[in-house]
PDB file of C-alpha atoms in Angstrom:
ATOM      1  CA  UNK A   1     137.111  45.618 115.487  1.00  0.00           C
ATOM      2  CA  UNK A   2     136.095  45.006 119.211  1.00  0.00           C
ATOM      3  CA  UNK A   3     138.039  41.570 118.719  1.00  0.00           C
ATOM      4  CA  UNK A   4     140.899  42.952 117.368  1.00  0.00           C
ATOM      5  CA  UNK A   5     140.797  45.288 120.386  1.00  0.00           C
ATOM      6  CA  UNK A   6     139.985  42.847 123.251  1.00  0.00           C
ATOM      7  CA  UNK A   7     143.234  40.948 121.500  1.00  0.00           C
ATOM      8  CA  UNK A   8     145.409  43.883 121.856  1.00  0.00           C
ATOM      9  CA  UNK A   9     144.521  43.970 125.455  1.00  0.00           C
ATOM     10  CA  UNK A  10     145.397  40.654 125.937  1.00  0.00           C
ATOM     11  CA  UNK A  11     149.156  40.914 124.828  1.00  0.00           C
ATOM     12  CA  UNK A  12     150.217  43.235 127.821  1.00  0.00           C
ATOM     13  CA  UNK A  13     148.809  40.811 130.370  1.00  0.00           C
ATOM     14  CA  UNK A  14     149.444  37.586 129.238  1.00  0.00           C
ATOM     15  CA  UNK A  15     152.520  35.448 130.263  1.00  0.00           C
ATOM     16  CA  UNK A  16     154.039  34.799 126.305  1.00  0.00           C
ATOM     17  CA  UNK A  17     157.560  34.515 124.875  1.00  0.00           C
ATOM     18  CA  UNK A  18     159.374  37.628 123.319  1.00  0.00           C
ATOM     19  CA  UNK A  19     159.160  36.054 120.287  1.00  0.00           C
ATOM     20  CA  UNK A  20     155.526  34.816 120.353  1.00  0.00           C
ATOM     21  CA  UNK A  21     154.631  38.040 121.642  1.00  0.00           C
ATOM     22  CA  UNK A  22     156.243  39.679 118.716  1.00  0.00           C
ATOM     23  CA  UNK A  23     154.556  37.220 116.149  1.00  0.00           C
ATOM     24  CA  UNK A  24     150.976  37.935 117.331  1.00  0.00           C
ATOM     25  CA  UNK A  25     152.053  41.504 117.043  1.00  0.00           C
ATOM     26  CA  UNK A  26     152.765  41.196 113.164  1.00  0.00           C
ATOM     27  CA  UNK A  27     150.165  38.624 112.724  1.00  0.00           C
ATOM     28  CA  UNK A  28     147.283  41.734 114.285  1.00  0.00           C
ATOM     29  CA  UNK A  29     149.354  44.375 111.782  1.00  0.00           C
ATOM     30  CA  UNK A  30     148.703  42.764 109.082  1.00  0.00           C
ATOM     31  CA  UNK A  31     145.007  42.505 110.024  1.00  0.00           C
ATOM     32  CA  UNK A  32     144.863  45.960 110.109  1.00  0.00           C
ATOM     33  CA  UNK A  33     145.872  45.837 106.714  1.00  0.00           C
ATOM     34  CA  UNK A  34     143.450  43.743 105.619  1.00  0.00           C
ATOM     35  CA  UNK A  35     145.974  41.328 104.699  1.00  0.00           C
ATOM     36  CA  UNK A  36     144.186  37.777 106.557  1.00  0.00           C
ATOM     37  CA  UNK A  37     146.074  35.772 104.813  1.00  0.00           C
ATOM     38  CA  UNK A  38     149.545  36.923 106.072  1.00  0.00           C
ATOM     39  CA  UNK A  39     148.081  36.681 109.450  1.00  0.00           C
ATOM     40  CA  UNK A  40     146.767  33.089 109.848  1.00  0.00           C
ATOM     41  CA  UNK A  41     150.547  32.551 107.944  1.00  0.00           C
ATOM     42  CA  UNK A  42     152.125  33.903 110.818  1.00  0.00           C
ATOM     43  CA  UNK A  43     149.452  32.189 113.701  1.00  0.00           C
ATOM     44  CA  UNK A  44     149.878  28.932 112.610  1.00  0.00           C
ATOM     45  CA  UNK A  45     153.060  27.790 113.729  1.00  0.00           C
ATOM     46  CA  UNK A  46     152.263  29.506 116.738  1.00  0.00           C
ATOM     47  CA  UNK A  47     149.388  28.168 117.651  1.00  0.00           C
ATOM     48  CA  UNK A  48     150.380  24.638 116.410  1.00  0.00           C
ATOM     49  CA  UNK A  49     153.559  25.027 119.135  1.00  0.00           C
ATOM     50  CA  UNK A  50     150.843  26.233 121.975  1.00  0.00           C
ATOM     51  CA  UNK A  51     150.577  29.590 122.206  1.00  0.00           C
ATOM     52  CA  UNK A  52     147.152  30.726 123.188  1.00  0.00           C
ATOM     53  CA  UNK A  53     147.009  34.249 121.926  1.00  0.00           C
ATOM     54  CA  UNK A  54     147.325  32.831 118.423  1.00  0.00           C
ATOM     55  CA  UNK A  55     145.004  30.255 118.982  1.00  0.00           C
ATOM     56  CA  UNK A  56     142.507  32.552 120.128  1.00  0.00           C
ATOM     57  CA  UNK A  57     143.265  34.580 117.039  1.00  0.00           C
ATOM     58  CA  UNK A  58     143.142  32.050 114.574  1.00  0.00           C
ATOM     59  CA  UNK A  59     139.830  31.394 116.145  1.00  0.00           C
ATOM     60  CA  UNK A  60     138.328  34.645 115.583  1.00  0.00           C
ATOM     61  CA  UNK A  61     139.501  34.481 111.620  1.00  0.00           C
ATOM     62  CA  UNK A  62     137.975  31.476 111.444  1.00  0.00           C
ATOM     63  CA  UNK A  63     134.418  32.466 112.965  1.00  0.00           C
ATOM     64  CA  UNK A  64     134.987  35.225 110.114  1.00  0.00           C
ATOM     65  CA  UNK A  65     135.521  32.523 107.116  1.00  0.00           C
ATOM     66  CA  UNK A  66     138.837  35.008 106.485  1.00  0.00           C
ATOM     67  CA  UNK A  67     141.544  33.358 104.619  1.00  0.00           C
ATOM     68  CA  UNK A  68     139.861  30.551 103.267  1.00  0.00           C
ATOM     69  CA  UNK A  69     139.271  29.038 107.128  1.00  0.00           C
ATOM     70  CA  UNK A  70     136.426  27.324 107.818  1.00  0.00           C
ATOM     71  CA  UNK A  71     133.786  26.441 111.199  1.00  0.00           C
ATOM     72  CA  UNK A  72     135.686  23.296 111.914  1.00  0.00           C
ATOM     73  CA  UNK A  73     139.029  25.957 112.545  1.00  0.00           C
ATOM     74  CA  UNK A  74     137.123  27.970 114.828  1.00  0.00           C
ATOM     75  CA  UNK A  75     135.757  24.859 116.847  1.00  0.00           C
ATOM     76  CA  UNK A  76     139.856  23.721 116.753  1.00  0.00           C
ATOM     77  CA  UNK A  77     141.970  27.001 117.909  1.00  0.00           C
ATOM     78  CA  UNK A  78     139.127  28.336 120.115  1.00  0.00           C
ATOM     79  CA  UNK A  79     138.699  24.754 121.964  1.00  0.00           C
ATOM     80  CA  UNK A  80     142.289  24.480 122.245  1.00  0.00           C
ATOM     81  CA  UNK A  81     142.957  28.575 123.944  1.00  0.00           C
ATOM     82  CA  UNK A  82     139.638  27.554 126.256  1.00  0.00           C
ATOM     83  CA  UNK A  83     141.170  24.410 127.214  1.00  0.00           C
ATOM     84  CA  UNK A  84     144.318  26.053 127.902  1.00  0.00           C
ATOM     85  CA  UNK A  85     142.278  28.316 130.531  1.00  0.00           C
ATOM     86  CA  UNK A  86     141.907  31.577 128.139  1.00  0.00           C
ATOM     87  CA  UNK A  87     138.813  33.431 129.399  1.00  0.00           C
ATOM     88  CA  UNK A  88     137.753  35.223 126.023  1.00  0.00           C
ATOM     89  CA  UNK A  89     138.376  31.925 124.252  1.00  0.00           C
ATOM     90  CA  UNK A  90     135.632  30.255 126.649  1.00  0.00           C
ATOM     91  CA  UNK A  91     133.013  33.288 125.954  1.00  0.00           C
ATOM     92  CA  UNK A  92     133.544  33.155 122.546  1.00  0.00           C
ATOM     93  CA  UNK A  93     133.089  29.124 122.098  1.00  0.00           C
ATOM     94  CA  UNK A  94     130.236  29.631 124.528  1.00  0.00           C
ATOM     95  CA  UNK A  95     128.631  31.862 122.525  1.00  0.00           C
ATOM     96  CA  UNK A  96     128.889  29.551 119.447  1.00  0.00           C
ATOM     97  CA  UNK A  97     127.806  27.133 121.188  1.00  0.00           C
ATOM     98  CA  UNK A  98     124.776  28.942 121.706  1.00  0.00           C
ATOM     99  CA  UNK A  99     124.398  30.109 118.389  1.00  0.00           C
ATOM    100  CA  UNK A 100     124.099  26.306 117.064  1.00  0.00           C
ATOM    101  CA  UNK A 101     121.728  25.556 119.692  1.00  0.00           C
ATOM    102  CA  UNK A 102     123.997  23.540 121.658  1.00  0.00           C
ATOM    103  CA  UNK A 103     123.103  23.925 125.141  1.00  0.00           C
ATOM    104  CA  UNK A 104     125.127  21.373 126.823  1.00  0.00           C
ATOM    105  CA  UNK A 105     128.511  22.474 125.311  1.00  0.00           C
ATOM    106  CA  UNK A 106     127.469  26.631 126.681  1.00  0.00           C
ATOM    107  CA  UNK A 107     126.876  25.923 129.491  1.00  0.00           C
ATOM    108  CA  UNK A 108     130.055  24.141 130.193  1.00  0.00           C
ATOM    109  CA  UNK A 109     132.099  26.914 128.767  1.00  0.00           C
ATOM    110  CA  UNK A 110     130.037  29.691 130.535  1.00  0.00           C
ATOM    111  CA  UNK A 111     130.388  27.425 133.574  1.00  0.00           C
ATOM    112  CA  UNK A 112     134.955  27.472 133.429  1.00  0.00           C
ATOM    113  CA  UNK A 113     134.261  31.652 132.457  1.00  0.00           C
ATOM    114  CA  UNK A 114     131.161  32.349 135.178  1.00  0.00           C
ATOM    115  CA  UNK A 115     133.873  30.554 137.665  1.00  0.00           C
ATOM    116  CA  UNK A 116     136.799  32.707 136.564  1.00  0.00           C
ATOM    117  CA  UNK A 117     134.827  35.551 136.942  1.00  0.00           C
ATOM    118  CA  UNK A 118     133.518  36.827 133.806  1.00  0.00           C
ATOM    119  CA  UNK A 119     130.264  38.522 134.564  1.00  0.00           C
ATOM    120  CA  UNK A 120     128.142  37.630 131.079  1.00  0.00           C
ATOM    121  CA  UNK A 121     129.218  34.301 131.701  1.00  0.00           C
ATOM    122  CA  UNK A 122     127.681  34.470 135.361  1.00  0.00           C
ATOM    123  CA  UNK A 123     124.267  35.823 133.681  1.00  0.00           C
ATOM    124  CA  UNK A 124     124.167  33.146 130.803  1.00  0.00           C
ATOM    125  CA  UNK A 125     125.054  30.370 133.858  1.00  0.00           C
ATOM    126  CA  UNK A 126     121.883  31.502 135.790  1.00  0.00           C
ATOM    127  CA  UNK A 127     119.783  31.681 132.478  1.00  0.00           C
ATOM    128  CA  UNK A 128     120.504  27.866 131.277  1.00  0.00           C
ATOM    129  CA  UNK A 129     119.351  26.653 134.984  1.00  0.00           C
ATOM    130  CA  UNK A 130     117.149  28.860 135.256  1.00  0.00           C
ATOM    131  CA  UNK A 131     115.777  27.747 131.996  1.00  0.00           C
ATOM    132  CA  UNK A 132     116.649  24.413 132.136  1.00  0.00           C
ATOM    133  CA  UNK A 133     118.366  24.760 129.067  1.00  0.00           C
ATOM    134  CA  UNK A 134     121.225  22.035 129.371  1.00  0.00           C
ATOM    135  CA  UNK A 135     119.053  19.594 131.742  1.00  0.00           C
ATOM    136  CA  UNK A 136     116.571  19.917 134.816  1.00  0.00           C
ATOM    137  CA  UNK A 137     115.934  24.095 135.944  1.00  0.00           C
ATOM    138  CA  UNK A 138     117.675  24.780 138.900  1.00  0.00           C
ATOM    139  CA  UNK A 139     116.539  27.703 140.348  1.00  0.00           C
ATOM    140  CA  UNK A 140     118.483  28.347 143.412  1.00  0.00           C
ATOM    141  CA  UNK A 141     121.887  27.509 141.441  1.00  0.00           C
ATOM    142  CA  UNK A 142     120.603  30.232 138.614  1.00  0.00           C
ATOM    143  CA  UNK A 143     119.796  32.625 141.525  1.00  0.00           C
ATOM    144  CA  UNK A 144     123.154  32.284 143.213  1.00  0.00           C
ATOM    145  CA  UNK A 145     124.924  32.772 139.511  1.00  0.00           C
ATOM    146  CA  UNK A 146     122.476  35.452 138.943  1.00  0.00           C
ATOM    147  CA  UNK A 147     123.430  37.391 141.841  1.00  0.00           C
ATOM    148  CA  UNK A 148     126.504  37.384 141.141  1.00  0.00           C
ATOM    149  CA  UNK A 149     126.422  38.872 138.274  1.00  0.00           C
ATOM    150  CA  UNK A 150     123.528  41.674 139.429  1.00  0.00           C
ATOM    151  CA  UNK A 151     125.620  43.109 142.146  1.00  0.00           C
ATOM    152  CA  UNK A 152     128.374  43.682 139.896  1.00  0.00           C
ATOM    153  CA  UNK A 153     126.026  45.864 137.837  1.00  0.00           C
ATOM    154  CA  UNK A 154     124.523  43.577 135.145  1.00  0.00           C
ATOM    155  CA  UNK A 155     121.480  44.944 134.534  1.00  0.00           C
ATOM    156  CA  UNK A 156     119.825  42.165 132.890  1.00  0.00           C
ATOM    157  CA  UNK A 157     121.306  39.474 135.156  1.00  0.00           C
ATOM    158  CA  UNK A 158     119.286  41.850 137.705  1.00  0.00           C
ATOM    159  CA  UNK A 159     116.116  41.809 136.075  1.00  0.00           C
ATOM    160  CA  UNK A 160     116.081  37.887 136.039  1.00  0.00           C
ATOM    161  CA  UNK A 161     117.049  37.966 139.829  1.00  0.00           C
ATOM    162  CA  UNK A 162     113.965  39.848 140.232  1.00  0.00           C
ATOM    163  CA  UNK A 163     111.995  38.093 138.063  1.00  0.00           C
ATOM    164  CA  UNK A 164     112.856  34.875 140.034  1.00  0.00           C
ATOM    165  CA  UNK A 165     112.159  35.798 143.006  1.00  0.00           C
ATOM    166  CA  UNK A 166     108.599  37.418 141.936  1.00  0.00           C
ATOM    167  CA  UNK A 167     108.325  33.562 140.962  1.00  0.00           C
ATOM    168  CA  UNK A 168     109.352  32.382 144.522  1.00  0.00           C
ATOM    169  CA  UNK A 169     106.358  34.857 145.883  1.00  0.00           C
ATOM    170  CA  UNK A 170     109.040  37.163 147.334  1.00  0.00           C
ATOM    171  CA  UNK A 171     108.248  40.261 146.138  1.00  0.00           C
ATOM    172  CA  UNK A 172     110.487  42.769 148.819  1.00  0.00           C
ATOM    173  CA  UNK A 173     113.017  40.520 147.603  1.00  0.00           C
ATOM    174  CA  UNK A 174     112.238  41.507 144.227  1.00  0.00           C
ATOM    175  CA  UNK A 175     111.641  44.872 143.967  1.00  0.00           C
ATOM    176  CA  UNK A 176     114.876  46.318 144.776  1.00  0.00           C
ATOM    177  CA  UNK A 177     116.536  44.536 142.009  1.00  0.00           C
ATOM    178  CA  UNK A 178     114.055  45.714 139.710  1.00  0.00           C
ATOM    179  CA  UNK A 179     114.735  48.750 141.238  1.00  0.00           C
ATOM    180  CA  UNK A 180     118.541  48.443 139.940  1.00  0.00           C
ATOM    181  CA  UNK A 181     117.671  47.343 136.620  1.00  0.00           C
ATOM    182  CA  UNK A 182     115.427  49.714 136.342  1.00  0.00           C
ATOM    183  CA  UNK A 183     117.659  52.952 137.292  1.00  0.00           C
ATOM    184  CA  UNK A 184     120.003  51.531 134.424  1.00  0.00           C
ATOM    185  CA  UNK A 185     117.342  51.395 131.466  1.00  0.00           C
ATOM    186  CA  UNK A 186     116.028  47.845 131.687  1.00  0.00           C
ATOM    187  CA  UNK A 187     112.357  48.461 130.211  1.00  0.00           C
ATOM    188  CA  UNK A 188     111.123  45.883 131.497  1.00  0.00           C
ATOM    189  CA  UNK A 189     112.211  46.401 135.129  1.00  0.00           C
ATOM    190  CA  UNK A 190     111.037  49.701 134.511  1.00  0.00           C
ATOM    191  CA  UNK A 191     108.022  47.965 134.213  1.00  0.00           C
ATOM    192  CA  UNK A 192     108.168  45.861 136.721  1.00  0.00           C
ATOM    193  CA  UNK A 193     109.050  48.647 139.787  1.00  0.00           C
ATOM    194  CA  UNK A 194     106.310  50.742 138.053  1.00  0.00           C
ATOM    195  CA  UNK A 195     104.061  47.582 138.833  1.00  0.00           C
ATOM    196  CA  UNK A 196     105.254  46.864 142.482  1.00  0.00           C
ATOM    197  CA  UNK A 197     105.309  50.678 143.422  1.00  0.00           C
ATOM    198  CA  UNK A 198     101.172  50.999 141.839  1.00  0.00           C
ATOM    199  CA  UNK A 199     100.428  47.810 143.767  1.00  0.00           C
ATOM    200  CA  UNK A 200     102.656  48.192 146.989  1.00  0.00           C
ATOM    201  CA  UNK A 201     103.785  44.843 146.241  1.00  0.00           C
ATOM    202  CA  UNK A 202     107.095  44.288 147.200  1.00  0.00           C
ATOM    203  CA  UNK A 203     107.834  47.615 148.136  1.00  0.00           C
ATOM    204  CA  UNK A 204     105.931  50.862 150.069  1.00  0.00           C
ATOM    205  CA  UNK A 205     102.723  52.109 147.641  1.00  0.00           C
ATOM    206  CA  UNK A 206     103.855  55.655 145.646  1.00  0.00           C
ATOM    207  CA  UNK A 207     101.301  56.010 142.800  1.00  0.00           C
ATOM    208  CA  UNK A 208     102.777  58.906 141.279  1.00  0.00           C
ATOM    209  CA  UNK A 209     106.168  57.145 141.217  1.00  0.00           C
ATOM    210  CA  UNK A 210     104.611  54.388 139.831  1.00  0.00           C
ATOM    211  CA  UNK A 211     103.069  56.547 136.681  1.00  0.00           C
ATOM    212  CA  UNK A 212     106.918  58.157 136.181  1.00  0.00           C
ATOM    213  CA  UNK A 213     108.223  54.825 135.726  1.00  0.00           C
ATOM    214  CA  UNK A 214     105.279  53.824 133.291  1.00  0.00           C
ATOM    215  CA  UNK A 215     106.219  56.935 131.573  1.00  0.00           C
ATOM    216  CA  UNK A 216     109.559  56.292 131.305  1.00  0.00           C
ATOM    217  CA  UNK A 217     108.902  52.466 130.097  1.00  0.00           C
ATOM    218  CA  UNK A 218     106.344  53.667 127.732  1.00  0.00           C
ATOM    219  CA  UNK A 219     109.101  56.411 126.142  1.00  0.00           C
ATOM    220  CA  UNK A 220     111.423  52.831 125.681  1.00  0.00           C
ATOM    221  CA  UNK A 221     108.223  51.590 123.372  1.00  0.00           C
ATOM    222  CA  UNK A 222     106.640  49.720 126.123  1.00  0.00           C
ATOM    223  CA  UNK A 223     103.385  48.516 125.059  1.00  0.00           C
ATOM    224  CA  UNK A 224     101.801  47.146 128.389  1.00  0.00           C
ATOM    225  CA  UNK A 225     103.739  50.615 130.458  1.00  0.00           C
ATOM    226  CA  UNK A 226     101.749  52.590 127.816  1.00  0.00           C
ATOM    227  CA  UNK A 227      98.711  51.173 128.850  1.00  0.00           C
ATOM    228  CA  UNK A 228      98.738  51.042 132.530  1.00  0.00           C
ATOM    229  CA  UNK A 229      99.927  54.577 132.152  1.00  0.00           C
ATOM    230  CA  UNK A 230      96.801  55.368 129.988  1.00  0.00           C
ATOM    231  CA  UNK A 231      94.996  53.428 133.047  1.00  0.00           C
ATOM    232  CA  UNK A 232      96.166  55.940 135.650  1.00  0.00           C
ATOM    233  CA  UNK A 233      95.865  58.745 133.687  1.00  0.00           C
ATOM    234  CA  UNK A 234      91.648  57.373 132.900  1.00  0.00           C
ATOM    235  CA  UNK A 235      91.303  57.283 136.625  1.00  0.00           C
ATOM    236  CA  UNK A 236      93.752  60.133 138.293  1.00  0.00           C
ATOM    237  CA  UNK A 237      96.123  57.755 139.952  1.00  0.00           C
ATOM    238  CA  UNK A 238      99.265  58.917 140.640  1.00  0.00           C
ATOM    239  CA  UNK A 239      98.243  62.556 139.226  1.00  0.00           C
ATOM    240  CA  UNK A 240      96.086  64.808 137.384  1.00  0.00           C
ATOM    241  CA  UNK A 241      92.901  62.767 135.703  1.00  0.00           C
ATOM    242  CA  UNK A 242      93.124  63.497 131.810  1.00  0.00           C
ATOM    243  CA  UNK A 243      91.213  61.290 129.218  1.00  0.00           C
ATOM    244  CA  UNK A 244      93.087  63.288 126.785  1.00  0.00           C
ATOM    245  CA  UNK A 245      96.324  62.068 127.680  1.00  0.00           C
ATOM    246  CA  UNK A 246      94.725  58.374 128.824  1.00  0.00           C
ATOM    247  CA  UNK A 247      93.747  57.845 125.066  1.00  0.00           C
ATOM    248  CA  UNK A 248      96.743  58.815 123.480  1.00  0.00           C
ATOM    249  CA  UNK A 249      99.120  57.087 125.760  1.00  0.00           C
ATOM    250  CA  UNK A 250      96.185  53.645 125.030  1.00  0.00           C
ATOM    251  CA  UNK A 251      96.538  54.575 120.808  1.00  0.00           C
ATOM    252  CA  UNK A 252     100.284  54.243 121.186  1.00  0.00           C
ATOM    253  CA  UNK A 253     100.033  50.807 123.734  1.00  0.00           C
ATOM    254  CA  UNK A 254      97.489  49.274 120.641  1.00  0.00           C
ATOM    255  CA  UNK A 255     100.129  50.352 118.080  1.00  0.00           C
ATOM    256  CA  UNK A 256     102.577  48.672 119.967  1.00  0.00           C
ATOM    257  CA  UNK A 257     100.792  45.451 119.757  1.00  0.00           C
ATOM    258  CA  UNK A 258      99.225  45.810 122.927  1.00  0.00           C
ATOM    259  CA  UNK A 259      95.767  44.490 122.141  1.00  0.00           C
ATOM    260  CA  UNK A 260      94.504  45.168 125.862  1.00  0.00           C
ATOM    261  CA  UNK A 261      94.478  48.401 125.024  1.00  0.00           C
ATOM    262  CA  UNK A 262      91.125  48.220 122.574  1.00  0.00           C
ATOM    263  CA  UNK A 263      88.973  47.826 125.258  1.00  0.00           C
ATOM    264  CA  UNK A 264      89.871  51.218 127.250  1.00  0.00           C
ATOM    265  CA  UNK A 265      90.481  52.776 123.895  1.00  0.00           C
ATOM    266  CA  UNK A 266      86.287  51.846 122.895  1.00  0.00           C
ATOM    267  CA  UNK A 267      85.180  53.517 126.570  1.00  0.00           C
ATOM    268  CA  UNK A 268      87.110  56.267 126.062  1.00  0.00           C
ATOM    269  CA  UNK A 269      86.066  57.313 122.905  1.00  0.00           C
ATOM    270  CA  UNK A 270      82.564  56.506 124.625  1.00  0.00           C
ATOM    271  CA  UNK A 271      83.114  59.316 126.612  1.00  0.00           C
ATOM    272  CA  UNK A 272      85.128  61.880 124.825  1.00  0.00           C
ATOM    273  CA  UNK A 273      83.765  64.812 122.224  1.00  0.00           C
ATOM    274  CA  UNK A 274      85.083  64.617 118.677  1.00  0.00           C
ATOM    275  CA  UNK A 275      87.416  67.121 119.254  1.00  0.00           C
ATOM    276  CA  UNK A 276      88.853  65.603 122.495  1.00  0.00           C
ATOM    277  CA  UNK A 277      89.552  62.706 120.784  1.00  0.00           C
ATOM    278  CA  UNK A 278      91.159  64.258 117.347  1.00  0.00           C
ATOM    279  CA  UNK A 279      93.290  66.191 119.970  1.00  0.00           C
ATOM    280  CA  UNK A 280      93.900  62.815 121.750  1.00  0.00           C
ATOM    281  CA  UNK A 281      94.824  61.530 118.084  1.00  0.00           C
ATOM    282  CA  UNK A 282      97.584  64.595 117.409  1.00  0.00           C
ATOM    283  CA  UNK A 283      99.078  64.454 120.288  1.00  0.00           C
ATOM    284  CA  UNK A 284      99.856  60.661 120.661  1.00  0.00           C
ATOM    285  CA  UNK A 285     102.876  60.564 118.343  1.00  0.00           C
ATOM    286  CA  UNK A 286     104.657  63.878 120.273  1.00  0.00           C
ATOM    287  CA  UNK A 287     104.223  62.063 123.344  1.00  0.00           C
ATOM    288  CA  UNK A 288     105.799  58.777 122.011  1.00  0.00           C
ATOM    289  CA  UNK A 289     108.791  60.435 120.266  1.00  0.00           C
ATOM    290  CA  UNK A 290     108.763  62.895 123.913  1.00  0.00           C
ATOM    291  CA  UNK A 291     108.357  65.553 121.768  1.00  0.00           C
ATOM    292  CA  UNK A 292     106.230  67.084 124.268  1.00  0.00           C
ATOM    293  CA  UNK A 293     105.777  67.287 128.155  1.00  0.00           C
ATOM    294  CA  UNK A 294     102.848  67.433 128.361  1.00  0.00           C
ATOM    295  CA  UNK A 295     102.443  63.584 128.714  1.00  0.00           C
ATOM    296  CA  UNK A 296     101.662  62.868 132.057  1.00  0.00           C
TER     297      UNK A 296
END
């Protein structure tokens, strides 16, 4: 469905002839139909005399095993639209090239789409340097793809901009693209800017900040927000002291598969009554499913 619609898109911008135009019309009708087969009937001569639209199409049936097409199609009509310059036809054989672990080929096709402007493609550039997926890592290349990408809005291509530079021991840097990430939902740069605001690393100290962003992490299942936020909470960082709240916020980091939190789960229950902790117990699952507010 998104294909299909991406496709659509396509035909009012792209230079085509009337007639070619018209045929990758029919061809996307009959789609909607369900009728494949009449489709790739109509592409084919198309795409065999050039047309990119109806390469790109053919290559998307293909990926789909519709109409009795196979892997080496989609390889064929998507390598000959990317060649031809088409942008979505360079994500998508980027993307299968990652999906059969072919870093070499991605990165070249997220290389022509980063440099045409497609912002995933930016992000995935940065992340194969970055990672040294397709040869040596290359971190200032990544971070110059990266940003990019992050000050268009990609939230995750802002998180690894961040993360980099954390790397690089730049921390103010850092922070206020965690900060970005963070203001869009990234859990872990939620994280991250909970981090540098507890620790005044990177940015000016603001404890209590720093247990709202915990919070918020935690909410998103974070396992190691849950228990730094049980940490503050133990030792009235931030905000009111509450062992109550400190062991069910470390009971929800453990069931997360956050096995740090054992260790201030045993000294709480050191210190808590019975009742404290059965309370503790209760009111764990409300605060994970922010059933309550009560939770900070």
């Amino acid at each position: 469905m998104i294909r299909n619609l991406c496709v659509s898109l396509a035909l009012l911008t792209l230079p085509a002839s009337a007639m070619a135009q018209l045929g990758v019309e029919d061809a996307l009708e009959y789609l909607n139909r369900a009728e494949s087969e009449r489709a790739v009937s109509i592409l084919q001569p198309l795409a065999a005399r050039g047309d990119v639209l109806a390469q790109y199409n053919l290559g998307v049936l293909a990926l789909g095993a519709q109409a009795g097409m196979s892997a080496d199609d989609a390889d064929l009509w998507l390598g000959k639209a990317a060649q031809s310059g088409y942008l979505p036809a360079q994500t998508a054989l980027a993307d299968l090239m990652v999906d059969r672990h072919d870093w070499t080929q991605a990165a070249h096709w997220y290389l022509l789409a980063a440099q045409a402007g497609d912002i995933t493609a930016q992000f995935m550039s940065g992340l194969i340097l970055d990672q040294g997926l397709a040869g040596a890592p290359d971190p200032q290349a990544a971070a110059q793809w990266y940003e990019l990408a992050a000050q268009q809005g990609h939230k995750q291509a802002q998180f690894a901009l961040g993360s980099l530079l954390t790397e690089q021991c730049q921390p103010e840097q850092a922070a206020p693209w965690f900060e970005h990430a963070a203001l869009q939902g990234h859990v872990a740069a939620q994280f991250e800017l909970a981090r540098a605001l507890a620790t005044g690393q990177g940015m000016a100290q603001d404890a209590g900040a720093a247990r709202g962003w915990y919070l918020r992490a935690a909410h998103a299942g974070s396992g190691p927000a849950m228990h730094n936020l049980a940490l503050m909470q133990a030792r009235g960082q931030g905000g009111r002291s509450s062992y109550r709240l400190a062991l069910a916020w470390a009971l929800n980091a453990q069931g997360a598969g956050h096995d740090s939190a054992q260790d201030l789960i045993a000294a709480l229950r050191d210190v808590m009554p019975p009742e404290a902790q059965a309370d503790a117990e209760a009111l764990a699952q409300s605060c994970l499913a922010a059933l309550s507010d009560d939770c900070n």
